[in-house]
Short mmCIF file of C-alpha atoms in Angstrom, two decimals:
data_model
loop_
_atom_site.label_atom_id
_atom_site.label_comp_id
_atom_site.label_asym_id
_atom_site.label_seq_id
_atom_site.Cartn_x
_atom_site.Cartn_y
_atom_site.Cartn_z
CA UNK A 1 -92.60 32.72 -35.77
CA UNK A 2 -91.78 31.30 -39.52
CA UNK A 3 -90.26 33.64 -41.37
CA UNK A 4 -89.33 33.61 -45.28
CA UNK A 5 -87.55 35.44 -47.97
CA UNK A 6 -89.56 36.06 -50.82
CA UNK A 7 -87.50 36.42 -54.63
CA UNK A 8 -89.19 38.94 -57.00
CA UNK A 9 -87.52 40.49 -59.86
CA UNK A 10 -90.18 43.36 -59.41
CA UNK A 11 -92.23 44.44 -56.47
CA UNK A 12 -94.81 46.70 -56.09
CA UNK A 13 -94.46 50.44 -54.74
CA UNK A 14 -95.87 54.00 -54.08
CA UNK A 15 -94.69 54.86 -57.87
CA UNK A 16 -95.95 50.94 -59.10
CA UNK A 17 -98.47 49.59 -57.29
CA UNK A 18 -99.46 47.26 -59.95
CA UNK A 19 -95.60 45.46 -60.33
CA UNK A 20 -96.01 41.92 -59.89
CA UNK A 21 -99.10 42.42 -58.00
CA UNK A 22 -99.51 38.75 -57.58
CA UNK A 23 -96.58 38.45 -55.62
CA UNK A 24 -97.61 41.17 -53.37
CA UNK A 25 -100.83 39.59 -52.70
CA UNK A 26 -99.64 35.93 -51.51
CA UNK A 27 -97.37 38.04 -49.12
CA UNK A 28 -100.40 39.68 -48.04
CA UNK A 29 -102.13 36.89 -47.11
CA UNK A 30 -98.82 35.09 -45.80
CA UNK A 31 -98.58 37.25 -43.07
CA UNK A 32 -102.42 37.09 -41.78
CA UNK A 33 -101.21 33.86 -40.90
CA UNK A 34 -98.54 35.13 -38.80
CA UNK A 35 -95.29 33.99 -41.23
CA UNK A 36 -93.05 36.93 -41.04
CA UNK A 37 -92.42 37.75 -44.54
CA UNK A 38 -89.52 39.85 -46.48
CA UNK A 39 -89.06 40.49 -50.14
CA UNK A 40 -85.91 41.08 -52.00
CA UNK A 41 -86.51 42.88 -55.01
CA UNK A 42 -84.06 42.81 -57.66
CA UNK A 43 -85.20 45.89 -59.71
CA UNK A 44 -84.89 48.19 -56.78
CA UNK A 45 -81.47 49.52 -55.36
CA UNK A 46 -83.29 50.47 -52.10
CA UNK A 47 -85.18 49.34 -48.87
CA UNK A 48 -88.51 50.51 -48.31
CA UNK A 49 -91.74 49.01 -46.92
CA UNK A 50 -95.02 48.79 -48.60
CA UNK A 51 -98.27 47.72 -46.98
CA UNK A 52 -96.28 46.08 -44.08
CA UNK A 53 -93.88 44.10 -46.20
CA UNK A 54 -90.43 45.06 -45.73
CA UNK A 55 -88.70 45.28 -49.31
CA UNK A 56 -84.91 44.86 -49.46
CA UNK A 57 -83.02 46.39 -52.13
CA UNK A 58 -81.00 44.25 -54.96
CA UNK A 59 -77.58 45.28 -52.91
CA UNK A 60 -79.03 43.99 -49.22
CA UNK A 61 -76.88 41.72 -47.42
CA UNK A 62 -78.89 38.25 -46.52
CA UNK A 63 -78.70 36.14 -43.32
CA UNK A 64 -80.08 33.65 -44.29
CA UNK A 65 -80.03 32.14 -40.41
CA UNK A 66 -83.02 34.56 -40.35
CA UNK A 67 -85.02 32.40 -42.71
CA UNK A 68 -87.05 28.59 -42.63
CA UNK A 69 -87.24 28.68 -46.47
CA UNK A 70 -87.00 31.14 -49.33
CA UNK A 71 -90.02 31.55 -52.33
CA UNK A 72 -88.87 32.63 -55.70
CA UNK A 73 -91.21 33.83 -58.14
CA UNK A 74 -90.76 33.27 -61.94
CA UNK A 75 -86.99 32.77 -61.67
CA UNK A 76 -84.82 34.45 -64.55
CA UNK A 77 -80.48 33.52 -65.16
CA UNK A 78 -79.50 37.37 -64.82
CA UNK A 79 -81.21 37.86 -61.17
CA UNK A 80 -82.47 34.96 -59.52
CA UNK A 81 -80.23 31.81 -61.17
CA UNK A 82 -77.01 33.90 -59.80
CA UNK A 83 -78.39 34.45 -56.73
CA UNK A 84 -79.22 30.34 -55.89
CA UNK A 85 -75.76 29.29 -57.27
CA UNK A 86 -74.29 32.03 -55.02
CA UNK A 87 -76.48 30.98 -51.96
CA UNK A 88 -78.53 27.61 -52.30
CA UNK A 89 -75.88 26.31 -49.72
CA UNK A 90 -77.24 28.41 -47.26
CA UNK A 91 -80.54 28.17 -48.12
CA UNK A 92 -83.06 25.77 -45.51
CA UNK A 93 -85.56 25.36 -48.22
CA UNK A 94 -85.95 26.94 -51.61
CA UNK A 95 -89.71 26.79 -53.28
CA UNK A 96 -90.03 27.73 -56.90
CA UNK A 97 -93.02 29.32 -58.39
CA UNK A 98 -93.49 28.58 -62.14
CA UNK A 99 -95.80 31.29 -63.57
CA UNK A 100 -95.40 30.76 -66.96
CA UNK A 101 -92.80 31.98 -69.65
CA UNK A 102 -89.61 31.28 -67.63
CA UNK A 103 -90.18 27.63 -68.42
CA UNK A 104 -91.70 27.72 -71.50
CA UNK A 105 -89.87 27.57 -75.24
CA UNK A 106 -90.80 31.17 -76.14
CA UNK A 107 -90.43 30.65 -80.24
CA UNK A 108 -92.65 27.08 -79.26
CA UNK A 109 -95.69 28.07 -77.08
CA UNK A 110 -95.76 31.95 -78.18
CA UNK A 111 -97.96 33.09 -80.72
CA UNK A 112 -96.46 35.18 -83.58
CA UNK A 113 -96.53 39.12 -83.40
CA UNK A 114 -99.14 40.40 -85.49
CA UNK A 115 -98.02 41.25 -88.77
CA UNK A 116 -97.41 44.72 -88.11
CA UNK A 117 -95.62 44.51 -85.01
CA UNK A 118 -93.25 42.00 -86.25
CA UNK A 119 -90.03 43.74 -85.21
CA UNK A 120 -88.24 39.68 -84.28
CA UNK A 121 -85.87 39.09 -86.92
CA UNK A 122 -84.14 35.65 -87.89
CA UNK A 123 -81.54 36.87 -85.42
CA UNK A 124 -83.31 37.60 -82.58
CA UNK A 125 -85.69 34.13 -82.73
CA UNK A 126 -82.25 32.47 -83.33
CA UNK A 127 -80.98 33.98 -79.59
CA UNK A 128 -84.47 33.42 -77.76
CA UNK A 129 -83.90 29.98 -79.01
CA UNK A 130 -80.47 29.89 -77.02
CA UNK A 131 -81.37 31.71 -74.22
CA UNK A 132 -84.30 29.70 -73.61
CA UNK A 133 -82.46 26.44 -73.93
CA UNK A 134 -79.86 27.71 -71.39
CA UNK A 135 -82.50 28.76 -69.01
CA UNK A 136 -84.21 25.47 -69.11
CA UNK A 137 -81.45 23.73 -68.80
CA UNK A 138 -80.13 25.15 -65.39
CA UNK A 139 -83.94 25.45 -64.15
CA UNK A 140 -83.32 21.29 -64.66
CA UNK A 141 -80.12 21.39 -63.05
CA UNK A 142 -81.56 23.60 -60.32
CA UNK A 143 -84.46 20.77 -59.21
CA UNK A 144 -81.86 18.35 -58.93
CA UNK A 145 -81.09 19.38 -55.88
CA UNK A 146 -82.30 18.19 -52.79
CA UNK A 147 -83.28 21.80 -51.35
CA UNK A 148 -85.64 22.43 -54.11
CA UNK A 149 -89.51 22.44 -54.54
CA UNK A 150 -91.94 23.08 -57.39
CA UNK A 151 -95.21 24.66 -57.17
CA UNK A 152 -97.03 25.31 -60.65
CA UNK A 153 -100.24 27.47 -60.75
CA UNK A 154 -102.21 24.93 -63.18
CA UNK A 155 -102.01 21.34 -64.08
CA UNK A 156 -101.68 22.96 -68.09
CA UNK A 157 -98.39 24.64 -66.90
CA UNK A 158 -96.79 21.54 -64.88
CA UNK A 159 -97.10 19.51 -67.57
CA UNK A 160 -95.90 22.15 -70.32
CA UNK A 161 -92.64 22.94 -68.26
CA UNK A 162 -91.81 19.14 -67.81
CA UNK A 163 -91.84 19.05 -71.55
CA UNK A 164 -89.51 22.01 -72.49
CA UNK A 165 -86.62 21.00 -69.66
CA UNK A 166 -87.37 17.53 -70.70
CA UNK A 167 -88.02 15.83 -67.50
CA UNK A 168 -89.00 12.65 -67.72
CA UNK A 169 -91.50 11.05 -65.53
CA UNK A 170 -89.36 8.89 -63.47
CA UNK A 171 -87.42 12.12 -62.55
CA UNK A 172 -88.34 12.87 -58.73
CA UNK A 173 -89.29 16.48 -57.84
CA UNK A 174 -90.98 17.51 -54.69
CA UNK A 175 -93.70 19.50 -56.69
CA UNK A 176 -97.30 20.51 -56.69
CA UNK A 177 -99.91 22.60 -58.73
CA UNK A 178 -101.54 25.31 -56.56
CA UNK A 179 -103.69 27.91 -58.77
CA UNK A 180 -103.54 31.28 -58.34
CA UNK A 181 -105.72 32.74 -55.94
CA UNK A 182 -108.00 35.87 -57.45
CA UNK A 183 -108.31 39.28 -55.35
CA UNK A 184 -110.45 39.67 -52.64
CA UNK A 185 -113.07 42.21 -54.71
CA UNK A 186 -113.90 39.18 -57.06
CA UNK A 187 -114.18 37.05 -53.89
CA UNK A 188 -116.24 38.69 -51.18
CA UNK A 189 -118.76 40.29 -54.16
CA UNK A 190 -120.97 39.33 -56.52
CA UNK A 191 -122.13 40.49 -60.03
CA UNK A 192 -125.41 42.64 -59.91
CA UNK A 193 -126.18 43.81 -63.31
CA UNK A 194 -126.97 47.82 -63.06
CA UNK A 195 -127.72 50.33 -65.82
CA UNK A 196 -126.04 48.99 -69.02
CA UNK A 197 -122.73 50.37 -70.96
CA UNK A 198 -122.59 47.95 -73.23
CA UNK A 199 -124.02 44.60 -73.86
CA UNK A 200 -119.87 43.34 -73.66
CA UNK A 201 -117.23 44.03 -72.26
CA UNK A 202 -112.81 42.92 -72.55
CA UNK A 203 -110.09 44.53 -70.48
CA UNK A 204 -107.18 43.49 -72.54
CA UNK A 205 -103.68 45.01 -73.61
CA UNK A 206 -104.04 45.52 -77.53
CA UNK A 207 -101.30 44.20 -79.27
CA UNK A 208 -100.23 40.73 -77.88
CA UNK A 209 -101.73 38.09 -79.78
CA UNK A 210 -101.59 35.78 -76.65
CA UNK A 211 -104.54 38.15 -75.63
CA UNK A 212 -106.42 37.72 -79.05
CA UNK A 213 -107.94 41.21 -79.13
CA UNK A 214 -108.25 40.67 -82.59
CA UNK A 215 -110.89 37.69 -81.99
CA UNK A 216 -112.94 40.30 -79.85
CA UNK A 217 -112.88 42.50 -83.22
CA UNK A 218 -113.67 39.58 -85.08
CA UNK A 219 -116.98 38.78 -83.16
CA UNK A 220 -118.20 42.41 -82.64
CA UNK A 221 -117.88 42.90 -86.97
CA UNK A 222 -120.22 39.40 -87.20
CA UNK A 223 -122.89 40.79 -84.93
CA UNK A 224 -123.09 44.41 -85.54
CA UNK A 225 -126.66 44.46 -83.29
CA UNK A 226 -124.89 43.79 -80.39
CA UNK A 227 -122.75 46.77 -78.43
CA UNK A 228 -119.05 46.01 -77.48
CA UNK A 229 -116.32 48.01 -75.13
CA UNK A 230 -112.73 47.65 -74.85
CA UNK A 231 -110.73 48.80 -72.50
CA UNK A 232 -106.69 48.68 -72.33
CA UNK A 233 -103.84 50.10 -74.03
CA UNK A 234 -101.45 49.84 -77.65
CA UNK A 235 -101.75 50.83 -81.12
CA UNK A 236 -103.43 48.01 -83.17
CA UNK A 237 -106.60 50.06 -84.40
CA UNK A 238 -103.61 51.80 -86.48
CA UNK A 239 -103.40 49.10 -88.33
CA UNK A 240 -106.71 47.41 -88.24
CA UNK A 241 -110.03 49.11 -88.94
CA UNK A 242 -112.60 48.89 -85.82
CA UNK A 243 -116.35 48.25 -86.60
CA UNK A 244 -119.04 50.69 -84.88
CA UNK A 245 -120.49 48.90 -82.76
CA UNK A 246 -116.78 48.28 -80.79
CA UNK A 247 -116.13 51.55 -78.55
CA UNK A 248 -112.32 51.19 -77.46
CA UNK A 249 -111.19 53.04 -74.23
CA UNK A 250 -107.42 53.39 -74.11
CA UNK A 251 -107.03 52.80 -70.61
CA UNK A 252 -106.49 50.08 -68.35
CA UNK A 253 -109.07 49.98 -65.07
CA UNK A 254 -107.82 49.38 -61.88
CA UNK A 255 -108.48 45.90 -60.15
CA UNK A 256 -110.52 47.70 -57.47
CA UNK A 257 -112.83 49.24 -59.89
CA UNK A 258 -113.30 46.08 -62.50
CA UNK A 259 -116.41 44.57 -60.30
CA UNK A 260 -118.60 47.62 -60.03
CA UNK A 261 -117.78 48.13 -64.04
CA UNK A 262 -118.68 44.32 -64.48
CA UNK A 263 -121.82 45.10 -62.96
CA UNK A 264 -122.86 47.61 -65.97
CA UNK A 265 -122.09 45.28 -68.71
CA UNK A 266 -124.27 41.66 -69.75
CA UNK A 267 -121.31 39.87 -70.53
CA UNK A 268 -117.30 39.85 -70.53
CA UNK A 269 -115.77 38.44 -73.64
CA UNK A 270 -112.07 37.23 -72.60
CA UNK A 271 -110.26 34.93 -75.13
CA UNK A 272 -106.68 34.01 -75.19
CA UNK A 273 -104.18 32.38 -77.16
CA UNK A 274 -102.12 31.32 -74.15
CA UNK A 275 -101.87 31.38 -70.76
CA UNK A 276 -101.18 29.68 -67.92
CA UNK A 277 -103.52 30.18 -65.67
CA UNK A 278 -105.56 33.30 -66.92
CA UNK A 279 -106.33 35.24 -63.62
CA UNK A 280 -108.21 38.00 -64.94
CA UNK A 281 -110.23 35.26 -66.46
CA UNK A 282 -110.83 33.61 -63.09
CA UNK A 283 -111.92 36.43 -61.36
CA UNK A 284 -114.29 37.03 -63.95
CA UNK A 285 -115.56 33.90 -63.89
CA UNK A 286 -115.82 33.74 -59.75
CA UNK A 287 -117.53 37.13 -60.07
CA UNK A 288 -119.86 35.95 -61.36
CA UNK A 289 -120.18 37.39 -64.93
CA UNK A 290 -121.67 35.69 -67.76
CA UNK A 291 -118.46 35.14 -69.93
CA UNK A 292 -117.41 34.29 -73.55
CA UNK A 293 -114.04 32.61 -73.65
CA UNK A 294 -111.31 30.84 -75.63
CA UNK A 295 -111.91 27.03 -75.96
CA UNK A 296 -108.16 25.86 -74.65
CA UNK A 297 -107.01 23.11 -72.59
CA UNK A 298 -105.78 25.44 -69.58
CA UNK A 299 -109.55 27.10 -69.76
CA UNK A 300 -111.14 24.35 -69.28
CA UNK A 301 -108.65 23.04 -66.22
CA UNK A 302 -109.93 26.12 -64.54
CA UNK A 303 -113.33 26.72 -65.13
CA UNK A 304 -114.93 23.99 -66.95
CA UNK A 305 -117.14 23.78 -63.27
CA UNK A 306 -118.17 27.38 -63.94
CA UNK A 307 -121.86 27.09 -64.70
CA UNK A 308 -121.54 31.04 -66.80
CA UNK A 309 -118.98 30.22 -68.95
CA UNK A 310 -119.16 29.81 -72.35
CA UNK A 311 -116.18 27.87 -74.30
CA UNK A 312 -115.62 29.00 -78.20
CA UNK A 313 -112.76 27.49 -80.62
CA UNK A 314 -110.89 30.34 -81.45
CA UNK A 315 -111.43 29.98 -85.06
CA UNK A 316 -114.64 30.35 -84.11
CA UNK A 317 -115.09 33.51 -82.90
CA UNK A 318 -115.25 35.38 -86.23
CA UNK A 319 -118.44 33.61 -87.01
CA UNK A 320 -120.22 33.20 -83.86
CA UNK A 321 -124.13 34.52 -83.70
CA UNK A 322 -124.72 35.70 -80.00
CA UNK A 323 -127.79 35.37 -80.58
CA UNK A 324 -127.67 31.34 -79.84
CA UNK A 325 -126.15 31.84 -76.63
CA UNK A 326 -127.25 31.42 -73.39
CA UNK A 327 -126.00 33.98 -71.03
CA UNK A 328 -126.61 33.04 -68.19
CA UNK A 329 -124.54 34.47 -64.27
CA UNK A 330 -122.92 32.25 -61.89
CA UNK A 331 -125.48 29.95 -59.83
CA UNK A 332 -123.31 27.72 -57.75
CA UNK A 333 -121.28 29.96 -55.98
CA UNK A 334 -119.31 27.07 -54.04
CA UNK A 335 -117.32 26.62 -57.46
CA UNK A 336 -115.68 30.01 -56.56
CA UNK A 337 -113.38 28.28 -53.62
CA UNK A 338 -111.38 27.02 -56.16
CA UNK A 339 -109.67 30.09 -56.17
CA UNK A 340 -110.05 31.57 -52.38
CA UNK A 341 -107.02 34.27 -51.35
CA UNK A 342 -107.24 32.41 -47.92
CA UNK A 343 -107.09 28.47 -48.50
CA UNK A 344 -105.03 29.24 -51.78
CA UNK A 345 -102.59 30.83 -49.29
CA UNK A 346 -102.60 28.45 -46.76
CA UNK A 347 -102.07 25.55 -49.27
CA UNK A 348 -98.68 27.44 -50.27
CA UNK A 349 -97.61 27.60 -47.25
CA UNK A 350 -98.41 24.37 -45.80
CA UNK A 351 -95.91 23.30 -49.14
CA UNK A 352 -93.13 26.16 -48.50
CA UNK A 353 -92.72 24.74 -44.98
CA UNK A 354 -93.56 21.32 -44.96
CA UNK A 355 -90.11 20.20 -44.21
CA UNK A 356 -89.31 22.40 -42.23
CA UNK A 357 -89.04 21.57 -38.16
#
């Protein structure tokens, strides 16, 4: 049997089942295929096991005889970049996951605070400018070496990460884009409109710009006719007045629950700023809910085949009429493969241990 160690700086538990979920969820799948998988978390100082993956504490002591190859997910320097310049020697086969900020230029691709939650001084933009420069440059150093393979979750992130640790194209790296895979509920169900909420719906946190809650505010206050919900969690309608026809519910849903709510709404609104993939966004979309989002390069990489989405400029969201839209569900249902649990998994894999013997 393959077996592999899995890097996470997080992992979820009894107390967090929600901590770098994604993670969780590859492993998941990983060993349906019959790859004995462990995790070493570095946030946790203890061993425990959740849904049959064994979790090893920061402290554990590694054989790493034990292991064909090791996956790390969204590398940092304080946990992860110690740990390969510690043990890369003794490591088969190392496969990096980029997920997104830990190879981005945070003061480059980051949108600003909003005005209210600026607490980033000079100082502190000065520092994320030297950390992140530090970062990228070992992450570069890191792919050098022979041991080492890529995989990126979109095309939009490959090509952003080259940029900032200023690869060139001639440089060689054994990499590939593999988008993450959405959750089963999204995947095995379909929307079926029931008794309405609303006529829209966002599940968003509320003060990140990347997010762009305040484009969802912006839309509802240009079509008051038209009902909106929000659910997540922060403080931005302290700052910013709400219109009436937006009813905010300071709560988060859990994954499990977000299809049957889907169901009771006529359309999910779901911009963004950034991202680099936008999962929420793709299980959405495979859902099968009709769905407003943001206009972006990264959107369109994943669901410009979507025949129920509909693509706004950003700057366009403040004076949108709903009224000219066509919202219309998901028809072609094949599109949804794109982002199966099952051959998403089995394409990582097939990477993670293609040199191995």
């Amino acid at each position: 049997m393959k077996r592999i160690l899995v890097l996470s700086q997080a992992y979820p538990s009894k107390d967090a089942l929600y901590s770098m979920a994604y993670v969780h969820s590859r492993n998941i799948e990983y060993v349906r295929r019959g790859i004995g998988v462990d995790v070493l978390s570095f946030s946790n100082s203890h061993d425990y096991e959740f849904e049959g993956i064994n979790v090893l504490g920061s402290g554990s002591k590694i054989d790493f005889n034990l292991y064909d190859a090791v996956v790390s997910h969204a590398p940092n320097i304080r946990s992860h970049y110690l740990f390969f310049v510690r043990n890369l020697s003794k490591i088969k086969s190392l496969t990096i996951f980029f997920h997104g900020h830990e190879a981005l230029k945070i003061n480059q691709y980051y949108p600003k605070p909003f005005s209210w939650n600026n607490s980033k001084t000079i100082k502190s933009t000065v520092l994320q400018k030297f950390y992140d420069s530090m970062k990228l440059r070992l992450l570069k150093g890191l792919l050098r070496k022979a041991n080492v393979k890529v995989i990126y979750v979109s095309e939009w992130m490959r090509q952003a990460a080259l940029s900032c640790m200023n690869i060139p194209s001639s440089y060689k790296i054994d990499q590939v884009v593999i988008n993450n895979a959405i959750n089963n509920s999204f995947y095995t169900s379909e929307y079926r409109p029931t008794d309405k909420l609303a006529d829209f719906v966002t599940i968003r946190p509320f003060d990140e710009p990347k997010y762009a809650v305040d484009l969802v505010v912006a839309l509802a206050k240009f079509n008051p006719d038209y009902s909106f919900h929000l659910y997540g969690s922060g403080k931005l309608f302290e700052f910013i007045d709400k219109p009436n026809n937006l009813e905010v519910f300071n709560h988060f849903v859990e994954q499990k629950d977000i299809p049957s709510l889907l169901n009771r709404y006529r359309a999910a609104v779901m911009p963004t700023r950034l991202d680099a993939q936008g999962v929420m966004m793709c299980e959405m979309a495979s859902y099968g809910v009709p769905l407003i989002i943001s206009d972006l390069p990264v959107c369109r990489e994943m669901l410009s085949e979507f025949d129920n989405c509909i693509f706004v400029n950003n700057a366009g969201f403040s004076s949108l009429n709903i009224s000219s839209l066509k919202l219309t569900p998901l028809k072609d249902r094949s599109v949804v493969e794109k982002f199966s649990p099952s051959t998403l998994a089995q394409e990582e894999l097939n990477f993670i241990l293609s040199d191995i013997v």
